[in-house]
Structures are given as C-alpha cells and as structure tokens.
C-alpha cells in the first residue's frame, strides 16, 4: 500500500501533505497554549 501513495503528481501532493502535517502540529501547540491559558486564569 505504501507505493500507492507515490503518484506522478508528487510535488503538489507532497506540499499538501506537508501543509496538513504542519497544520496538525500548529493545532496541537495552540491547544496546549489554550489549556495553559485556562489553567492560569
């Protein structure tokens, strides 16, 4: 199933996957910051 991910259009797919991964990391960081803010309040 791994090779199926590799398609002829790798540039756009790679950028989209990278953005999605970064978005997940940013969201997790934001959640942690919000939780800390709520605890401090």
mmCIF file with all atom_site columns, N, CA and C in Angstrom:
data_model
loop_
_atom_site.group_PDB
_atom_site.id
_atom_site.type_symbol
_atom_site.label_atom_id
_atom_site.label_alt_id
_atom_site.label_comp_id
_atom_site.label_asym_id
_atom_site.label_entity_id
_atom_site.label_seq_id
_atom_site.pdbx_PDB_ins_code
_atom_site.Cartn_x
_atom_site.Cartn_y
_atom_site.Cartn_z
_atom_site.occupancy
_atom_site.B_iso_or_equiv
_atom_site.pdbx_formal_charge
_atom_site.auth_seq_id
_atom_site.auth_comp_id
_atom_site.auth_asym_id
_atom_site.auth_atom_id
_atom_site.pdbx_PDB_model_num
ATOM 1   N N  . UNK A 1 1  ? 0.835  -1.206 0.000   1.00 0.00 ? 1  UNK A N  1
ATOM 2   C CA . UNK A 1 1  ? 0.000  0.000  0.000   1.00 0.00 ? 1  UNK A CA 1
ATOM 3   C C  . UNK A 1 1  ? 0.871  1.258  0.000   1.00 0.00 ? 1  UNK A C  1
ATOM 4   N N  . UNK A 1 2  ? 2.089  1.134  0.500   1.00 0.00 ? 2  UNK A N  1
ATOM 5   C CA . UNK A 1 2  ? 2.981  2.292  0.573   1.00 0.00 ? 2  UNK A CA 1
ATOM 6   C C  . UNK A 1 2  ? 3.246  2.878  -0.814  1.00 0.00 ? 2  UNK A C  1
ATOM 7   N N  . UNK A 1 3  ? 3.595  2.030  -1.806  1.00 0.00 ? 3  UNK A N  1
ATOM 8   C CA . UNK A 1 3  ? 3.896  2.569  -3.142  1.00 0.00 ? 3  UNK A CA 1
ATOM 9   C C  . UNK A 1 3  ? 2.695  3.263  -3.772  1.00 0.00 ? 3  UNK A C  1
ATOM 10  N N  . UNK A 1 4  ? 1.483  2.924  -3.337  1.00 0.00 ? 4  UNK A N  1
ATOM 11  C CA . UNK A 1 4  ? 0.295  3.548  -3.920  1.00 0.00 ? 4  UNK A CA 1
ATOM 12  C C  . UNK A 1 4  ? 0.283  5.051  -3.654  1.00 0.00 ? 4  UNK A C  1
ATOM 13  N N  . UNK A 1 5  ? 0.864  5.460  -2.521  1.00 0.00 ? 5  UNK A N  1
ATOM 14  C CA . UNK A 1 5  ? 0.879  6.884  -2.174  1.00 0.00 ? 5  UNK A CA 1
ATOM 15  C C  . UNK A 1 5  ? 1.710  7.676  -3.180  1.00 0.00 ? 5  UNK A C  1
ATOM 16  N N  . UNK A 1 6  ? 2.764  7.041  -3.686  1.00 0.00 ? 6  UNK A N  1
ATOM 17  C CA . UNK A 1 6  ? 3.637  7.745  -4.646  1.00 0.00 ? 6  UNK A CA 1
ATOM 18  C C  . UNK A 1 6  ? 2.957  7.820  -6.005  1.00 0.00 ? 6  UNK A C  1
ATOM 19  N N  . UNK A 1 7  ? 2.561  9.011  -6.419  1.00 0.00 ? 7  UNK A N  1
ATOM 20  C CA . UNK A 1 7  ? 1.891  9.186  -7.716  1.00 0.00 ? 7  UNK A CA 1
ATOM 21  C C  . UNK A 1 7  ? 2.746  10.073 -8.613  1.00 0.00 ? 7  UNK A C  1
ATOM 22  N N  . UNK A 1 8  ? 2.319  10.189 -9.878  1.00 0.00 ? 8  UNK A N  1
ATOM 23  C CA . UNK A 1 8  ? 3.079  11.001 -10.825 1.00 0.00 ? 8  UNK A CA 1
ATOM 24  C C  . UNK A 1 8  ? 3.125  12.452 -10.338 1.00 0.00 ? 8  UNK A C  1
ATOM 25  N N  . UNK A 1 9  ? 2.018  12.914 -9.731  1.00 0.00 ? 9  UNK A N  1
ATOM 26  C CA . UNK A 1 9  ? 1.979  14.285 -9.203  1.00 0.00 ? 9  UNK A CA 1
ATOM 27  C C  . UNK A 1 9  ? 2.470  14.258 -7.755  1.00 0.00 ? 9  UNK A C  1
ATOM 28  N N  . UNK A 1 10 ? 3.781  14.264 -7.580  1.00 0.00 ? 10 UNK A N  1
ATOM 29  C CA . UNK A 1 10 ? 4.349  14.172 -6.235  1.00 0.00 ? 10 UNK A CA 1
ATOM 30  C C  . UNK A 1 10 ? 4.553  15.569 -5.640  1.00 0.00 ? 10 UNK A C  1
ATOM 31  N N  . UNK A 1 11 ? 4.841  16.563 -6.479  1.00 0.00 ? 11 UNK A N  1
ATOM 32  C CA . UNK A 1 11 ? 5.110  17.919 -5.969  1.00 0.00 ? 11 UNK A CA 1
ATOM 33  C C  . UNK A 1 11 ? 3.897  18.485 -5.225  1.00 0.00 ? 11 UNK A C  1
ATOM 34  N N  . UNK A 1 12 ? 2.744  18.599 -5.890  1.00 0.00 ? 12 UNK A N  1
ATOM 35  C CA . UNK A 1 12 ? 1.556  19.155 -5.213  1.00 0.00 ? 12 UNK A CA 1
ATOM 36  C C  . UNK A 1 12 ? 1.107  18.295 -4.046  1.00 0.00 ? 12 UNK A C  1
ATOM 37  N N  . UNK A 1 13 ? 1.164  16.966 -4.218  1.00 0.00 ? 13 UNK A N  1
ATOM 38  C CA . UNK A 1 13 ? 0.734  16.062 -3.150  1.00 0.00 ? 13 UNK A CA 1
ATOM 39  C C  . UNK A 1 13 ? 1.655  16.216 -1.944  1.00 0.00 ? 13 UNK A C  1
ATOM 40  N N  . UNK A 1 14 ? 2.966  16.331 -2.216  1.00 0.00 ? 14 UNK A N  1
ATOM 41  C CA . UNK A 1 14 ? 3.929  16.461 -1.121  1.00 0.00 ? 14 UNK A CA 1
ATOM 42  C C  . UNK A 1 14 ? 3.671  17.751 -0.356  1.00 0.00 ? 14 UNK A C  1
ATOM 43  N N  . UNK A 1 15 ? 3.441  18.847 -1.079  1.00 0.00 ? 15 UNK A N  1
ATOM 44  C CA . UNK A 1 15 ? 3.202  20.136 -0.429  1.00 0.00 ? 15 UNK A CA 1
ATOM 45  C C  . UNK A 1 15 ? 1.930  20.068 0.406   1.00 0.00 ? 15 UNK A C  1
ATOM 46  N N  . UNK A 1 16 ? 0.877  19.446 -0.154  1.00 0.00 ? 16 UNK A N  1
ATOM 47  C CA . UNK A 1 16 ? -0.383 19.335 0.587   1.00 0.00 ? 16 UNK A CA 1
ATOM 48  C C  . UNK A 1 16 ? -0.171 18.524 1.856   1.00 0.00 ? 16 UNK A C  1
ATOM 49  N N  . UNK A 1 17 ? 0.521  17.383 1.731   1.00 0.00 ? 17 UNK A N  1
ATOM 50  C CA . UNK A 1 17 ? 0.766  16.530 2.906   1.00 0.00 ? 17 UNK A CA 1
ATOM 51  C C  . UNK A 1 17 ? 1.591  17.296 3.942   1.00 0.00 ? 17 UNK A C  1
ATOM 52  N N  . UNK A 1 18 ? 2.595  18.038 3.472   1.00 0.00 ? 18 UNK A N  1
ATOM 53  C CA . UNK A 1 18 ? 3.445  18.806 4.394   1.00 0.00 ? 18 UNK A CA 1
ATOM 54  C C  . UNK A 1 18 ? 2.614  19.849 5.129   1.00 0.00 ? 18 UNK A C  1
ATOM 55  N N  . UNK A 1 19 ? 1.728  20.537 4.374   1.00 0.00 ? 19 UNK A N  1
ATOM 56  C CA . UNK A 1 19 ? 0.877  21.564 4.987   1.00 0.00 ? 19 UNK A CA 1
ATOM 57  C C  . UNK A 1 19 ? -0.029 20.934 6.034   1.00 0.00 ? 19 UNK A C  1
ATOM 58  N N  . UNK A 1 20 ? -0.605 19.776 5.689   1.00 0.00 ? 20 UNK A N  1
ATOM 59  C CA . UNK A 1 20 ? -1.510 19.095 6.624   1.00 0.00 ? 20 UNK A CA 1
ATOM 60  C C  . UNK A 1 20 ? -0.753 18.717 7.891   1.00 0.00 ? 20 UNK A C  1
ATOM 61  N N  . UNK A 1 21 ? 0.466  18.193 7.729   1.00 0.00 ? 21 UNK A N  1
ATOM 62  C CA . UNK A 1 21 ? 1.261  17.789 8.893   1.00 0.00 ? 21 UNK A CA 1
ATOM 63  C C  . UNK A 1 21 ? 1.580  19.014 9.748   1.00 0.00 ? 21 UNK A C  1
ATOM 64  N N  . UNK A 1 22 ? 2.004  20.097 9.101   1.00 0.00 ? 22 UNK A N  1
ATOM 65  C CA . UNK A 1 22 ? 2.324  21.315 9.854   1.00 0.00 ? 22 UNK A CA 1
ATOM 66  C C  . UNK A 1 22 ? 1.081  21.834 10.563  1.00 0.00 ? 22 UNK A C  1
ATOM 67  N N  . UNK A 1 23 ? -0.062 21.784 9.867   1.00 0.00 ? 23 UNK A N  1
ATOM 68  C CA . UNK A 1 23 ? -1.318 22.275 10.442  1.00 0.00 ? 23 UNK A CA 1
ATOM 69  C C  . UNK A 1 23 ? -1.643 21.493 11.709  1.00 0.00 ? 23 UNK A C  1
ATOM 70  N N  . UNK A 1 24 ? -1.434 20.184 11.671  1.00 0.00 ? 24 UNK A N  1
ATOM 71  C CA . UNK A 1 24 ? -1.710 19.348 12.849  1.00 0.00 ? 24 UNK A CA 1
ATOM 72  C C  . UNK A 1 24 ? -0.787 19.758 14.000  1.00 0.00 ? 24 UNK A C  1
ATOM 73  N N  . UNK A 1 25 ? 0.490  19.988 13.695  1.00 0.00 ? 25 UNK A N  1
ATOM 74  C CA . UNK A 1 25 ? 1.441  20.387 14.743  1.00 0.00 ? 25 UNK A CA 1
ATOM 75  C C  . UNK A 1 25 ? 1.037  21.733 15.333  1.00 0.00 ? 25 UNK A C  1
ATOM 76  N N  . UNK A 1 26 ? 0.668  22.680 14.455  1.00 0.00 ? 26 UNK A N  1
ATOM 77  C CA . UNK A 1 26 ? 0.273  24.017 14.922  1.00 0.00 ? 26 UNK A CA 1
ATOM 78  C C  . UNK A 1 26 ? -0.966 23.916 15.806  1.00 0.00 ? 26 UNK A C  1
ATOM 79  N N  . UNK A 1 27 ? -1.936 23.095 15.372  1.00 0.00 ? 27 UNK A N  1
ATOM 80  C CA . UNK A 1 27 ? -3.182 22.948 16.140  1.00 0.00 ? 27 UNK A CA 1
ATOM 81  C C  . UNK A 1 27 ? -2.877 22.379 17.518  1.00 0.00 ? 27 UNK A C  1
ATOM 82  N N  . UNK A 1 28 ? -2.019 21.362 17.567  1.00 0.00 ? 28 UNK A N  1
ATOM 83  C CA . UNK A 1 28 ? -1.681 20.744 18.864  1.00 0.00 ? 28 UNK A CA 1
ATOM 84  C C  . UNK A 1 28 ? -1.015 21.785 19.769  1.00 0.00 ? 28 UNK A C  1
ATOM 85  N N  . UNK A 1 29 ? -0.117 22.584 19.215  1.00 0.00 ? 29 UNK A N  1
ATOM 86  C CA . UNK A 1 29 ? 0.558  23.619 20.015  1.00 0.00 ? 29 UNK A CA 1
ATOM 87  C C  . UNK A 1 29 ? -0.463 24.632 20.526  1.00 0.00 ? 29 UNK A C  1
ATOM 88  N N  . UNK A 1 30 ? -1.403 25.039 19.645  1.00 0.00 ? 30 UNK A N  1
ATOM 89  C CA . UNK A 1 30 ? -2.432 26.007 20.047  1.00 0.00 ? 30 UNK A CA 1
ATOM 90  C C  . UNK A 1 30 ? -3.272 25.436 21.181  1.00 0.00 ? 30 UNK A C  1
ATOM 91  N N  . UNK A 1 31 ? -3.631 24.156 21.067  1.00 0.00 ? 31 UNK A N  1
ATOM 92  C CA . UNK A 1 31 ? -4.452 23.518 22.116  1.00 0.00 ? 31 UNK A CA 1
ATOM 93  C C  . UNK A 1 31 ? -3.710 23.561 23.448  1.00 0.00 ? 31 UNK A C  1
ATOM 94  N N  . UNK A 1 32 ? -2.416 23.253 23.421  1.00 0.00 ? 32 UNK A N  1
ATOM 95  C CA . UNK A 1 32 ? -1.622 23.266 24.659  1.00 0.00 ? 32 UNK A CA 1
ATOM 96  C C  . UNK A 1 32 ? -1.595 24.683 25.234  1.00 0.00 ? 32 UNK A C  1
ATOM 97  N N  . UNK A 1 33 ? -1.387 25.681 24.361  1.00 0.00 ? 33 UNK A N  1
ATOM 98  C CA . UNK A 1 33 ? -1.343 27.072 24.832  1.00 0.00 ? 33 UNK A CA 1
ATOM 99  C C  . UNK A 1 33 ? -2.680 27.466 25.453  1.00 0.00 ? 33 UNK A C  1
ATOM 100 N N  . UNK A 1 34 ? -3.782 27.078 24.803  1.00 0.00 ? 34 UNK A N  1
ATOM 101 C CA . UNK A 1 34 ? -5.118 27.412 25.318  1.00 0.00 ? 34 UNK A CA 1
ATOM 102 C C  . UNK A 1 34 ? -5.324 26.769 26.683  1.00 0.00 ? 34 UNK A C  1
ATOM 103 N N  . UNK A 1 35 ? -4.915 25.498 26.794  1.00 0.00 ? 35 UNK A N  1
ATOM 104 C CA . UNK A 1 35 ? -5.075 24.792 28.082  1.00 0.00 ? 35 UNK A CA 1
ATOM 105 C C  . UNK A 1 35 ? -4.275 25.504 29.169  1.00 0.00 ? 35 UNK A C  1
ATOM 106 N N  . UNK A 1 36 ? -3.045 25.910 28.851  1.00 0.00 ? 36 UNK A N  1
ATOM 107 C CA . UNK A 1 36 ? -2.206 26.609 29.838  1.00 0.00 ? 36 UNK A CA 1
ATOM 108 C C  . UNK A 1 36 ? -2.877 27.928 30.228  1.00 0.00 ? 36 UNK A C  1
ATOM 109 N N  . UNK A 1 37 ? -3.393 28.645 29.226  1.00 0.00 ? 37 UNK A N  1
ATOM 110 C CA . UNK A 1 37 ? -4.067 29.916 29.495  1.00 0.00 ? 37 UNK A CA 1
ATOM 111 C C  . UNK A 1 37 ? -5.263 29.718 30.410  1.00 0.00 ? 37 UNK A C  1
ATOM 112 N N  . UNK A 1 38 ? -6.054 28.682 30.160  1.00 0.00 ? 38 UNK A N  1
ATOM 113 C CA . UNK A 1 38 ? -7.231 28.413 31.004  1.00 0.00 ? 38 UNK A CA 1
ATOM 114 C C  . UNK A 1 38 ? -6.795 28.087 32.428  1.00 0.00 ? 38 UNK A C  1
ATOM 115 N N  . UNK A 1 39 ? -5.709 27.329 32.566  1.00 0.00 ? 39 UNK A N  1
ATOM 116 C CA . UNK A 1 39 ? -5.230 26.953 33.904  1.00 0.00 ? 39 UNK A CA 1
ATOM 117 C C  . UNK A 1 39 ? -4.760 28.198 34.661  1.00 0.00 ? 39 UNK A C  1
ATOM 118 N N  . UNK A 1 40 ? -4.098 29.123 33.956  1.00 0.00 ? 40 UNK A N  1
ATOM 119 C CA . UNK A 1 40 ? -3.574 30.330 34.606  1.00 0.00 ? 40 UNK A CA 1
ATOM 120 C C  . UNK A 1 40 ? -4.699 31.271 35.027  1.00 0.00 ? 40 UNK A C  1
ATOM 121 N N  . UNK A 1 41 ? -5.798 31.286 34.257  1.00 0.00 ? 41 UNK A N  1
ATOM 122 C CA . UNK A 1 41 ? -6.898 32.222 34.566  1.00 0.00 ? 41 UNK A CA 1
ATOM 123 C C  . UNK A 1 41 ? -7.615 31.883 35.857  1.00 0.00 ? 41 UNK A C  1
#
